[in-house]
Coordinates of C-alpha atoms in Angstrom, one line a residue:
Chain A
M1 CA -157.5 -22.4 29.9
S2 CA -156.8 -18.8 30.7
T3 CA -154.9 -18.0 33.8
P4 CA -156.5 -15.6 36.4
R5 CA -154.0 -13.0 35.3
Q6 CA -155.1 -13.2 31.6
L7 CA -158.7 -13.0 32.7
A8 CA -158.0 -9.9 34.8
E9 CA -156.3 -8.3 31.8
R10 CA -159.2 -9.1 29.6
R11 CA -161.6 -7.6 32.0
Q12 CA -159.4 -4.5 32.2
L13 CA -159.3 -4.2 28.4
L14 CA -163.1 -4.6 28.2
R15 CA -163.5 -1.8 30.7
R16 CA -161.2 0.5 28.7
L17 CA -163.1 -0.3 25.5
G18 CA -166.3 0.5 27.3
L19 CA -165.0 3.9 28.1
I20 CA -164.0 4.6 24.5
A21 CA -167.2 3.2 23.1
P22 CA -169.6 6.2 23.5
G23 CA -167.3 8.7 21.8
M24 CA -166.3 6.2 19.1
A25 CA -170.0 5.4 18.4
M26 CA -170.7 9.1 18.0
L27 CA -167.9 9.6 15.5
A28 CA -168.6 6.3 13.7
V29 CA -172.3 7.0 13.2
F30 CA -172.1 10.7 12.5
L31 CA -168.8 11.0 10.6
V32 CA -167.5 7.7 9.3
A33 CA -170.9 6.6 8.1
P34 CA -171.6 10.0 6.5
L35 CA -168.3 9.8 4.6
A36 CA -169.2 6.4 3.3
I37 CA -172.6 7.7 2.2
M38 CA -171.0 10.6 0.5
L39 CA -168.9 8.1 -1.6
L40 CA -172.2 6.2 -2.4
V41 CA -174.0 9.4 -3.3
S42 CA -171.2 10.4 -5.7
F43 CA -172.1 7.3 -7.8
L44 CA -175.9 8.0 -7.9
Q45 CA -178.1 10.0 -10.3
P46 CA -179.2 13.5 -9.2
G47 CA -182.8 14.0 -8.3
E48 CA -184.9 16.6 -10.2
Y49 CA -185.1 19.1 -7.4
G50 CA -182.1 18.4 -5.2
G51 CA -181.5 15.1 -3.4
V52 CA -180.7 11.9 -5.3
K53 CA -182.4 8.9 -6.8
W54 CA -181.3 6.1 -4.4
G55 CA -180.4 2.9 -6.2
E56 CA -179.6 4.4 -9.7
Y57 CA -175.9 4.1 -10.1
S58 CA -173.7 5.9 -12.6
A59 CA -170.2 7.5 -12.8
E60 CA -171.7 10.6 -14.4
A61 CA -170.5 12.9 -11.6
Y62 CA -166.9 12.0 -12.1
I63 CA -167.2 12.1 -15.9
S64 CA -168.6 15.6 -15.6
F65 CA -165.4 16.9 -14.0
F66 CA -163.9 16.8 -17.5
Y67 CA -166.7 16.4 -20.0
E68 CA -170.1 17.7 -20.6
R69 CA -172.9 16.2 -22.8
D70 CA -174.0 18.1 -25.9
F71 CA -177.5 17.8 -27.4
D72 CA -176.7 14.5 -29.1
D73 CA -175.5 13.0 -25.8
N74 CA -171.9 13.0 -27.0
L75 CA -169.1 13.8 -24.4
V76 CA -167.4 17.1 -25.1
F77 CA -164.3 18.1 -23.3
N78 CA -165.1 20.9 -20.8
T79 CA -162.6 23.0 -19.1
D80 CA -164.9 24.9 -16.7
Y81 CA -164.4 22.7 -13.7
L82 CA -160.7 22.0 -14.5
G83 CA -160.2 25.8 -14.4
I84 CA -161.6 25.9 -10.9
F85 CA -159.5 22.9 -9.8
Q86 CA -156.4 24.6 -11.3
R87 CA -157.2 27.9 -9.6
S88 CA -157.7 26.2 -6.2
F89 CA -154.5 24.3 -6.6
W90 CA -152.4 27.3 -7.5
L91 CA -153.9 29.6 -4.9
A92 CA -153.2 26.9 -2.3
V93 CA -149.6 26.5 -3.5
A94 CA -149.0 30.3 -3.6
T95 CA -150.5 30.6 -0.1
T96 CA -148.2 27.9 1.2
V97 CA -145.1 29.5 -0.4
G98 CA -146.1 32.9 0.9
C99 CA -146.7 31.5 4.4
L100 CA -143.2 29.9 4.3
L101 CA -141.5 33.2 3.2
I102 CA -143.2 35.2 5.9
G103 CA -143.5 32.4 8.5
F104 CA -139.9 31.2 8.6
P105 CA -138.3 34.6 9.5
T106 CA -141.1 35.3 12.0
A107 CA -140.5 31.9 13.7
L108 CA -136.8 32.5 13.7
Y109 CA -137.3 35.9 15.3
L110 CA -139.5 34.4 18.0
A111 CA -137.0 31.7 18.7
L112 CA -134.3 34.2 19.3
Q113 CA -136.2 36.3 21.9
S114 CA -135.9 36.1 25.7
E115 CA -138.3 33.7 27.2
K116 CA -140.7 36.3 28.6
K117 CA -141.0 38.2 25.4
R118 CA -141.3 35.0 23.4
N119 CA -144.3 33.7 25.4
L120 CA -146.1 37.0 24.9
L121 CA -145.4 37.0 21.1
L122 CA -146.4 33.3 20.8
F123 CA -149.7 34.2 22.5
L124 CA -150.2 36.9 20.0
V125 CA -149.6 34.4 17.2
T126 CA -152.3 32.1 18.6
V127 CA -155.0 34.7 19.4
P128 CA -156.4 34.9 15.8
F129 CA -156.8 31.1 15.8
W130 CA -159.5 31.5 18.5
T131 CA -161.4 34.3 16.8
N132 CA -164.0 33.8 14.3
L133 CA -162.6 33.3 10.7
L134 CA -165.8 34.7 9.1
V135 CA -165.4 37.9 11.1
R136 CA -161.7 38.3 10.3
V137 CA -162.4 37.8 6.6
Y138 CA -165.2 40.4 6.8
A139 CA -162.6 42.8 8.2
W140 CA -160.6 42.4 5.0
M141 CA -163.8 43.3 3.0
L142 CA -163.8 46.6 4.9
L143 CA -160.1 47.1 4.0
L144 CA -160.2 46.1 0.4
R145 CA -163.5 47.4 -0.9
N146 CA -163.6 50.5 -3.2
G147 CA -163.5 53.5 -0.9
G148 CA -162.0 51.3 1.9
L149 CA -158.8 51.9 3.7
V150 CA -156.4 50.3 1.2
D151 CA -158.0 52.1 -1.6
G152 CA -157.8 55.4 0.3
A153 CA -154.1 54.8 1.1
L154 CA -153.4 54.2 -2.6
G155 CA -155.3 57.4 -3.3
V156 CA -152.6 59.3 -1.3
F157 CA -150.1 58.1 -3.8
G158 CA -152.1 59.4 -6.7
V159 CA -154.0 56.3 -7.7
P160 CA -157.5 57.4 -8.5
E161 CA -160.1 55.9 -6.0
G162 CA -161.8 52.7 -7.1
S163 CA -159.6 52.2 -10.1
V164 CA -157.7 49.1 -8.8
G165 CA -160.7 47.0 -7.9
L166 CA -159.0 45.1 -5.1
L167 CA -162.0 43.3 -3.6
Y168 CA -163.6 40.4 -5.6
S169 CA -160.4 39.1 -7.3
S170 CA -158.0 36.2 -7.0
G171 CA -155.6 38.7 -5.4
A172 CA -158.1 39.4 -2.6
V173 CA -158.6 35.7 -2.1
M174 CA -154.9 35.2 -1.9
I175 CA -154.5 37.9 0.8
G176 CA -157.4 36.3 2.7
L177 CA -155.8 32.8 2.6
L178 CA -152.4 34.1 3.6
Y179 CA -153.9 36.1 6.4
S180 CA -155.9 33.2 7.8
F181 CA -153.3 30.5 7.6
L182 CA -150.0 32.2 8.5
P183 CA -150.2 31.2 12.2
F184 CA -150.5 27.6 11.1
M185 CA -147.0 28.0 9.5
V186 CA -145.3 30.0 12.2
L187 CA -146.2 27.6 15.1
P188 CA -144.8 24.3 13.7
I189 CA -141.6 26.1 12.4
Y190 CA -141.2 27.7 15.8
T191 CA -141.6 24.3 17.5
S192 CA -138.8 22.8 15.5
L193 CA -136.6 25.8 16.1
E194 CA -137.3 25.7 19.8
K195 CA -135.9 22.1 19.9
L196 CA -132.9 23.1 17.9
D197 CA -129.5 22.8 19.7
W198 CA -128.2 26.3 19.2
R199 CA -124.7 25.1 20.1
L200 CA -124.6 23.7 16.6
V201 CA -125.1 27.2 15.2
E202 CA -122.5 28.5 17.6
A203 CA -120.1 25.8 16.4
A204 CA -120.7 26.9 12.8
F205 CA -119.9 30.5 13.7
D206 CA -116.7 29.3 15.5
L207 CA -115.7 27.5 12.4
G208 CA -115.9 30.7 10.4
A209 CA -119.4 30.4 8.9
N210 CA -121.1 33.8 8.4
R211 CA -124.8 34.2 9.3
W212 CA -126.1 33.3 5.9
Q213 CA -124.0 30.1 5.8
A214 CA -125.1 29.1 9.3
L215 CA -128.7 29.7 8.3
K216 CA -128.5 27.7 5.1
R217 CA -126.3 24.8 6.3
V218 CA -127.5 24.4 9.9
I219 CA -130.8 26.2 10.8
L220 CA -132.8 25.6 7.6
P221 CA -132.1 21.8 7.4
L222 CA -133.0 21.4 11.1
A223 CA -136.2 23.4 10.7
L224 CA -137.3 21.4 7.7
P225 CA -139.7 19.1 9.6
G226 CA -141.5 22.1 11.0
M227 CA -141.7 23.7 7.5
L228 CA -143.2 20.5 6.0
A229 CA -145.7 20.2 8.8
G230 CA -146.6 23.8 8.4
A231 CA -146.9 23.4 4.7
T232 CA -149.4 20.6 5.2
L233 CA -151.4 22.5 7.8
V234 CA -151.6 25.5 5.4
F235 CA -152.1 23.7 2.1
I236 CA -155.0 21.4 3.1
P237 CA -157.4 24.0 4.6
A238 CA -156.4 26.6 1.9
L239 CA -157.3 24.1 -0.9
G240 CA -160.8 23.3 0.5
N241 CA -161.7 26.7 1.9
Y242 CA -165.2 28.0 1.3
I243 CA -165.6 31.3 3.3
I244 CA -162.6 33.2 1.9
P245 CA -163.3 32.8 -1.9
E246 CA -167.0 33.3 -1.2
L247 CA -166.6 36.7 0.5
L248 CA -163.4 38.0 -1.0
G249 CA -163.6 36.4 -4.5
G250 CA -167.3 37.3 -4.9
G251 CA -168.0 34.6 -7.6
K252 CA -165.0 35.8 -9.7
A253 CA -162.5 33.5 -8.1
L254 CA -164.4 30.3 -7.3
M255 CA -162.5 27.4 -5.6
I256 CA -163.4 23.8 -5.1
G257 CA -165.2 24.6 -1.8
N258 CA -167.6 27.0 -3.5
L259 CA -168.2 24.5 -6.3
V260 CA -169.2 21.9 -3.7
Q261 CA -171.6 24.3 -2.0
L262 CA -173.2 25.3 -5.3
Q263 CA -174.2 21.7 -6.0
F264 CA -176.1 21.6 -2.8
G265 CA -177.6 25.1 -3.3
S266 CA -178.8 26.3 -6.6
G267 CA -177.0 23.6 -8.6
H268 CA -179.3 20.8 -7.3
N269 CA -176.6 18.2 -8.2
W270 CA -175.8 16.3 -5.1
P271 CA -173.8 13.5 -6.8
L272 CA -171.5 16.0 -8.4
G273 CA -171.1 17.8 -5.0
A274 CA -170.4 14.5 -3.3
A275 CA -167.9 13.5 -6.0
L276 CA -166.1 16.9 -5.7
A277 CA -166.1 16.6 -1.9
F278 CA -164.8 13.1 -2.1
S279 CA -162.0 14.1 -4.4
L280 CA -161.0 16.9 -2.1
F281 CA -161.0 14.4 0.8
S282 CA -158.8 12.0 -1.2
L283 CA -156.3 14.8 -1.9
V284 CA -156.1 15.5 1.9
L285 CA -155.5 11.8 2.6
L286 CA -152.8 11.6 -0.1
A287 CA -151.0 14.6 1.4
L288 CA -151.2 13.0 4.9
L289 CA -150.0 9.7 3.6
F290 CA -147.1 11.4 1.9
N291 CA -146.2 13.1 5.1
G292 CA -146.5 10.0 7.2
L293 CA -144.3 7.9 4.8
R294 CA -141.7 10.6 4.8
Q295 CA -141.6 10.6 8.6
R296 CA -141.4 6.9 8.7
G297 CA -138.5 7.0 6.2
Q298 CA -136.7 9.5 8.4
E299 CA -137.1 7.3 11.5
V300 CA -135.8 4.3 9.6
R301 CA -132.7 6.3 8.4
A302 CA -132.1 7.7 11.9
Chain B
M1 CA -128.2 29.6 26.2
N2 CA -127.7 33.3 25.5
L3 CA -128.8 34.1 21.9
Q4 CA -128.6 37.9 22.3
G5 CA -125.3 38.9 20.8
P6 CA -124.9 40.8 17.5
L7 CA -123.8 37.6 15.8
W8 CA -127.4 36.3 16.3
R9 CA -129.1 39.2 14.6
F10 CA -130.2 37.8 11.3
T11 CA -130.7 40.7 8.9
G12 CA -134.3 41.2 7.9
V13 CA -135.8 38.8 10.4
R14 CA -137.1 41.5 12.7
P15 CA -138.9 43.7 10.0
V16 CA -140.6 40.5 8.6
A17 CA -141.8 39.5 12.1
W18 CA -143.2 43.0 12.8
T19 CA -144.9 43.1 9.4
F20 CA -146.4 39.7 10.3
F21 CA -147.9 41.0 13.5
A22 CA -149.1 44.2 11.8
F23 CA -150.7 42.1 9.1
L24 CA -152.4 39.9 11.7
Y25 CA -153.8 42.7 13.9
I26 CA -154.5 45.7 11.7
P27 CA -157.7 44.3 10.1
I28 CA -159.0 43.4 13.6
L29 CA -158.2 46.9 15.0
V30 CA -159.8 48.6 11.9
L31 CA -163.0 46.5 12.3
V32 CA -163.3 47.4 16.0
A33 CA -162.6 51.1 15.3
L34 CA -165.2 51.2 12.5
S35 CA -167.8 49.7 14.8
F36 CA -167.9 53.0 16.7
N37 CA -168.7 54.9 13.6
A38 CA -171.7 57.3 14.0
G39 CA -172.7 57.4 10.3
Q40 CA -174.6 55.1 8.1
S41 CA -171.6 54.0 6.1
A42 CA -169.5 50.9 7.1
T43 CA -166.2 52.4 6.1
L44 CA -166.5 56.2 6.0
W45 CA -165.7 57.7 9.4
Q46 CA -168.3 60.2 10.6
G47 CA -167.6 60.6 14.3
F48 CA -167.6 58.4 17.4
S49 CA -170.8 56.8 18.8
F50 CA -172.1 53.6 20.5
K51 CA -175.2 53.8 18.3
W52 CA -174.7 50.6 16.4
Y53 CA -174.2 48.6 19.6
G54 CA -177.6 49.8 20.7
V55 CA -179.1 48.7 17.4
V56 CA -177.5 45.2 17.8
A57 CA -178.8 44.9 21.4
N58 CA -182.4 45.6 20.3
D59 CA -182.4 43.5 17.2
P60 CA -184.7 40.5 17.9
E61 CA -183.2 38.4 15.1
I62 CA -179.6 38.9 16.4
L63 CA -180.7 38.0 19.9
R64 CA -182.4 34.9 18.7
A65 CA -179.3 33.8 16.8
A66 CA -177.1 34.5 19.8
K67 CA -179.5 32.4 22.0
N68 CA -179.3 29.5 19.5
S69 CA -175.5 29.8 19.3
L70 CA -175.3 29.7 23.1
I71 CA -177.7 26.7 23.5
V72 CA -175.8 24.7 20.9
A73 CA -172.3 25.6 22.2
V74 CA -173.2 24.8 25.8
C75 CA -174.8 21.5 25.0
A76 CA -172.1 20.5 22.5
T77 CA -169.4 21.4 25.0
L78 CA -171.0 19.3 27.8
I79 CA -171.5 16.3 25.6
S80 CA -168.2 16.4 23.7
T81 CA -166.2 17.0 26.9
C82 CA -167.9 13.9 28.6
L83 CA -167.3 11.7 25.5
A84 CA -163.7 13.0 25.3
T85 CA -162.9 12.4 28.9
L86 CA -164.2 8.9 28.8
A87 CA -162.3 8.1 25.6
A88 CA -159.1 9.6 27.0
L89 CA -159.3 7.5 30.1
G90 CA -159.9 4.4 28.0
M91 CA -157.0 5.2 25.7
H92 CA -154.7 5.6 28.6
G93 CA -152.6 2.6 29.7
R94 CA -150.9 -0.2 27.9
R95 CA -151.4 -0.2 24.1
F96 CA -153.8 -2.8 22.8
R97 CA -154.4 -4.1 19.3
G98 CA -156.4 -1.7 17.1
Q99 CA -155.8 1.3 19.3
G100 CA -154.1 3.1 16.5
A101 CA -157.2 2.8 14.3
L102 CA -159.4 4.1 17.2
Q103 CA -157.0 6.9 17.7
G104 CA -157.3 7.7 14.0
V105 CA -161.1 7.9 14.1
L106 CA -160.9 10.2 17.1
G107 CA -158.7 12.6 15.2
L108 CA -160.6 12.3 11.9
P109 CA -162.7 15.5 12.4
L110 CA -159.4 17.4 12.5
L111 CA -158.3 16.1 9.2
V112 CA -161.5 16.2 7.1
P113 CA -161.9 19.7 5.5
D114 CA -164.9 21.3 7.0
I115 CA -166.8 21.6 3.7
V116 CA -166.4 17.9 3.2
C117 CA -167.6 17.2 6.8
A118 CA -170.6 19.5 6.2
V119 CA -171.9 17.9 3.0
A120 CA -171.3 14.4 4.3
I121 CA -173.3 15.0 7.4
L122 CA -176.0 16.8 5.4
M123 CA -176.4 13.8 3.1
F124 CA -176.4 11.5 6.1
F125 CA -179.3 13.4 7.6
A126 CA -181.1 13.3 4.3
F127 CA -180.4 9.5 4.0
I128 CA -181.9 8.7 7.5
G129 CA -184.7 11.3 7.0
L130 CA -183.8 13.5 9.9
K131 CA -185.3 17.0 9.5
L132 CA -182.8 19.8 9.8
S133 CA -183.2 21.7 13.1
L134 CA -181.2 22.9 16.1
L135 CA -180.7 19.2 17.0
T136 CA -178.9 18.4 13.7
I137 CA -176.6 21.4 14.4
L138 CA -175.9 20.0 17.8
I139 CA -175.0 16.6 16.5
A140 CA -172.6 18.0 14.0
H141 CA -171.0 20.2 16.6
V142 CA -170.5 17.3 19.0
V143 CA -168.7 15.5 16.2
F144 CA -166.1 18.2 15.4
C145 CA -165.7 19.4 19.0
T146 CA -164.9 16.0 20.5
P147 CA -161.2 15.8 19.2
F148 CA -160.6 19.4 20.4
A149 CA -161.8 18.4 23.9
Y150 CA -159.9 15.1 23.7
L151 CA -156.4 16.4 23.0
P152 CA -155.8 18.5 26.2
I153 CA -157.3 15.8 28.4
R154 CA -155.1 13.1 26.8
A155 CA -152.0 15.3 27.2
R156 CA -152.8 15.9 30.8
L157 CA -153.3 12.1 31.4
Q158 CA -150.0 11.3 29.8
G159 CA -148.3 13.7 32.2
M160 CA -149.9 12.1 35.2
D161 CA -147.7 9.9 37.5
P162 CA -149.0 6.3 37.1
R163 CA -147.8 5.4 40.6
L164 CA -150.5 7.5 42.1
L165 CA -153.2 5.1 40.8
E166 CA -151.2 2.1 41.7
A167 CA -150.9 3.4 45.2
A168 CA -154.6 4.0 45.4
A169 CA -155.2 0.4 44.2
D170 CA -152.7 -0.9 46.8
L171 CA -154.7 0.9 49.4
Y172 CA -157.9 -0.9 48.3
A173 CA -159.6 2.0 46.5
S174 CA -162.1 0.9 44.0
P175 CA -161.5 2.1 40.4
W176 CA -164.5 4.4 40.8
R177 CA -163.2 5.9 44.0
A178 CA -159.7 6.2 42.6
F179 CA -161.0 8.1 39.6
W180 CA -162.9 10.7 41.7
R181 CA -160.3 11.1 44.4
I182 CA -157.2 11.0 42.2
S183 CA -157.5 11.1 38.5
F184 CA -160.4 13.7 38.3
P185 CA -158.8 16.4 40.4
L186 CA -155.5 16.0 38.5
L187 CA -157.3 16.0 35.2
L188 CA -159.5 18.9 35.9
P189 CA -157.3 21.6 34.2
G190 CA -157.1 19.4 31.1
I191 CA -160.9 18.9 31.1
L192 CA -161.5 22.6 31.6
S193 CA -159.2 23.6 28.8
G194 CA -160.7 20.9 26.6
A195 CA -164.2 22.2 27.4
M196 CA -163.1 25.8 26.6
L197 CA -161.7 24.8 23.3
A198 CA -164.9 22.9 22.4
F199 CA -167.0 25.9 23.4
I200 CA -165.0 28.4 21.3
I201 CA -164.9 26.0 18.3
S202 CA -168.6 25.5 18.5
M203 CA -169.4 29.2 18.9
D204 CA -167.2 30.1 15.9
D205 CA -168.2 27.4 13.4
F206 CA -169.9 28.7 10.3
V207 CA -169.4 26.2 7.4
I208 CA -170.8 23.1 8.9
T209 CA -173.6 24.9 10.7
Y210 CA -174.6 26.7 7.5
F211 CA -175.2 23.3 5.8
V212 CA -177.0 21.5 8.6
A213 CA -179.1 24.4 9.9
G214 CA -182.8 24.1 9.3
A215 CA -185.0 27.1 8.6
G216 CA -185.4 29.2 11.8
S217 CA -182.4 27.7 13.5
T218 CA -179.9 30.4 12.7
T219 CA -176.7 30.8 14.8
L220 CA -174.7 34.0 15.1
P221 CA -172.1 33.2 12.5
V222 CA -174.8 32.1 10.0
Y223 CA -176.7 35.4 10.7
I224 CA -173.5 37.4 10.1
F225 CA -172.8 35.6 6.8
S226 CA -176.3 36.2 5.5
S227 CA -176.1 39.9 6.5
I228 CA -172.7 40.3 4.7
R229 CA -174.3 38.8 1.6
M230 CA -176.9 41.6 1.7
G231 CA -174.2 44.2 1.9
I232 CA -171.7 45.4 4.5
S233 CA -173.1 47.7 7.2
P234 CA -172.1 49.3 10.5
K235 CA -174.5 46.9 12.3
I236 CA -172.3 43.9 11.1
N237 CA -169.2 45.8 12.3
A238 CA -170.7 46.1 15.7
I239 CA -171.9 42.5 16.1
S240 CA -168.6 41.2 14.6
S241 CA -166.6 43.4 17.0
I242 CA -168.5 42.0 20.0
M243 CA -167.7 38.4 18.8
L244 CA -164.0 39.3 18.3
V245 CA -163.6 41.0 21.6
L246 CA -165.4 38.3 23.6
S247 CA -163.2 35.5 22.1
I248 CA -160.0 37.6 22.6
L249 CA -161.0 38.3 26.3
F250 CA -161.8 34.6 26.8
V251 CA -158.4 33.5 25.4
T252 CA -156.5 36.2 27.2
L253 CA -158.1 35.2 30.5
S254 CA -157.1 31.5 30.0
Y255 CA -153.6 32.6 29.0
Y256 CA -153.3 34.7 32.2
L257 CA -154.6 31.9 34.4
G258 CA -152.2 29.5 32.8
Q259 CA -149.2 31.8 33.3
R260 CA -150.1 32.4 37.0
K261 CA -150.2 28.7 37.8
R262 CA -146.6 28.2 36.9

């Protein structure tokens, strides 16, 4: 028999679940179920004009990451897609490293300002986050195109106009990625520096450490959690980005996101698109899992 | 603690920080400046004029896209904020078994890359045979706006003094009455900032909308993307600047209000 108290607690729990239910149902039906269907579609045969043949299973989509079929239906090793994976990966890594190199000094600068100035600067870091990414990437098209501002500025130094070809290259994509995701690196590093006990640094100075030693031995290790969080926040969206390579790469610097889109547009190969999207999603889950395990490990050690 | 002395000046930190801010803002400033260009070229300066803003204001296609964007953003904000408020209230209190999993699902839209979210939802609509339209855009927007609305409300709830609700219960207030008289007024700032986040995120979304938009249901970002594909023009500069300046005003206003409350 349940006591009245248990009954009351159960009623309370049911009421709470009832409050959560509508939002949960929305996400379960329109996000969790779609992700499951995406996994299913990745194992189906493509339809002739887009769509899929429901009920005809194959692992063809995953095989075609690495191989293509020649006229005799033999599998031939194909590096086209691998090249795109590789480019996506290295661009995302380079973006993350670049964001760290610029983001850490910026966050340190912010942390050392007076409170009033700090709040204003922090606000300035967050503003671009609320403005349209598409529009900000478009601004870079204006800057980088032949005859644009950067080209004109180079002209002042004697580089003939239009000779560099800045827009539509991996370099342009890299600039765009760096530009879009830098705030994601600055904010978490700043958060960990803000919590830092600056008396530790002072103690290091008192014990004769110079600035570089204090930075290396005290500040950097304590800012590490923020740097890792920032790296995850930059790497994941950079890896799967669609807009930036589409507009700044102009088809010359395709990344996974563009490859996915192509399968649903002119490519008419939904299973391949689904398989690519699912692989991207798994990579994200792996990165998060790694981060979660590392955090748990730290808690155990602490 | 005073961190001002010469010992605290790390060499090279200041120039990097200022380079960072310049890098962040110069493209935006250049875009807005070029939107006032009188000439036909998007990048070659030929004198100051408001001409292109007039062109934008009289373009029926842009106006229709803006109207679609507003309809979707307002509806998505209302629905997702309601769902998020209810969920936050339900999540508040003693932890129960399986709460972590529910929490994970609520945060899922923040983790899934938007291109993955876009194609998954597109295939789902194809699977259940729902025709792409403004409705499909709205559904997708509610999905990814909900966690953005949820987080500030949840944070606000966690900062609320639990004794207030206990006191209300001791004074025989029904849970319904206690909610409207106590929780709701205290939560209102969180609900408003959640709604604002949801609105901006919905207005700005391009990737997901691009996939689930049916013919004729273009939103502003989708319109801008298709125009860029056809070649950059001073008209795009003008409409882009309007979007930029409106979001910046919106955020600045909320920052200012937040500062004053303290």
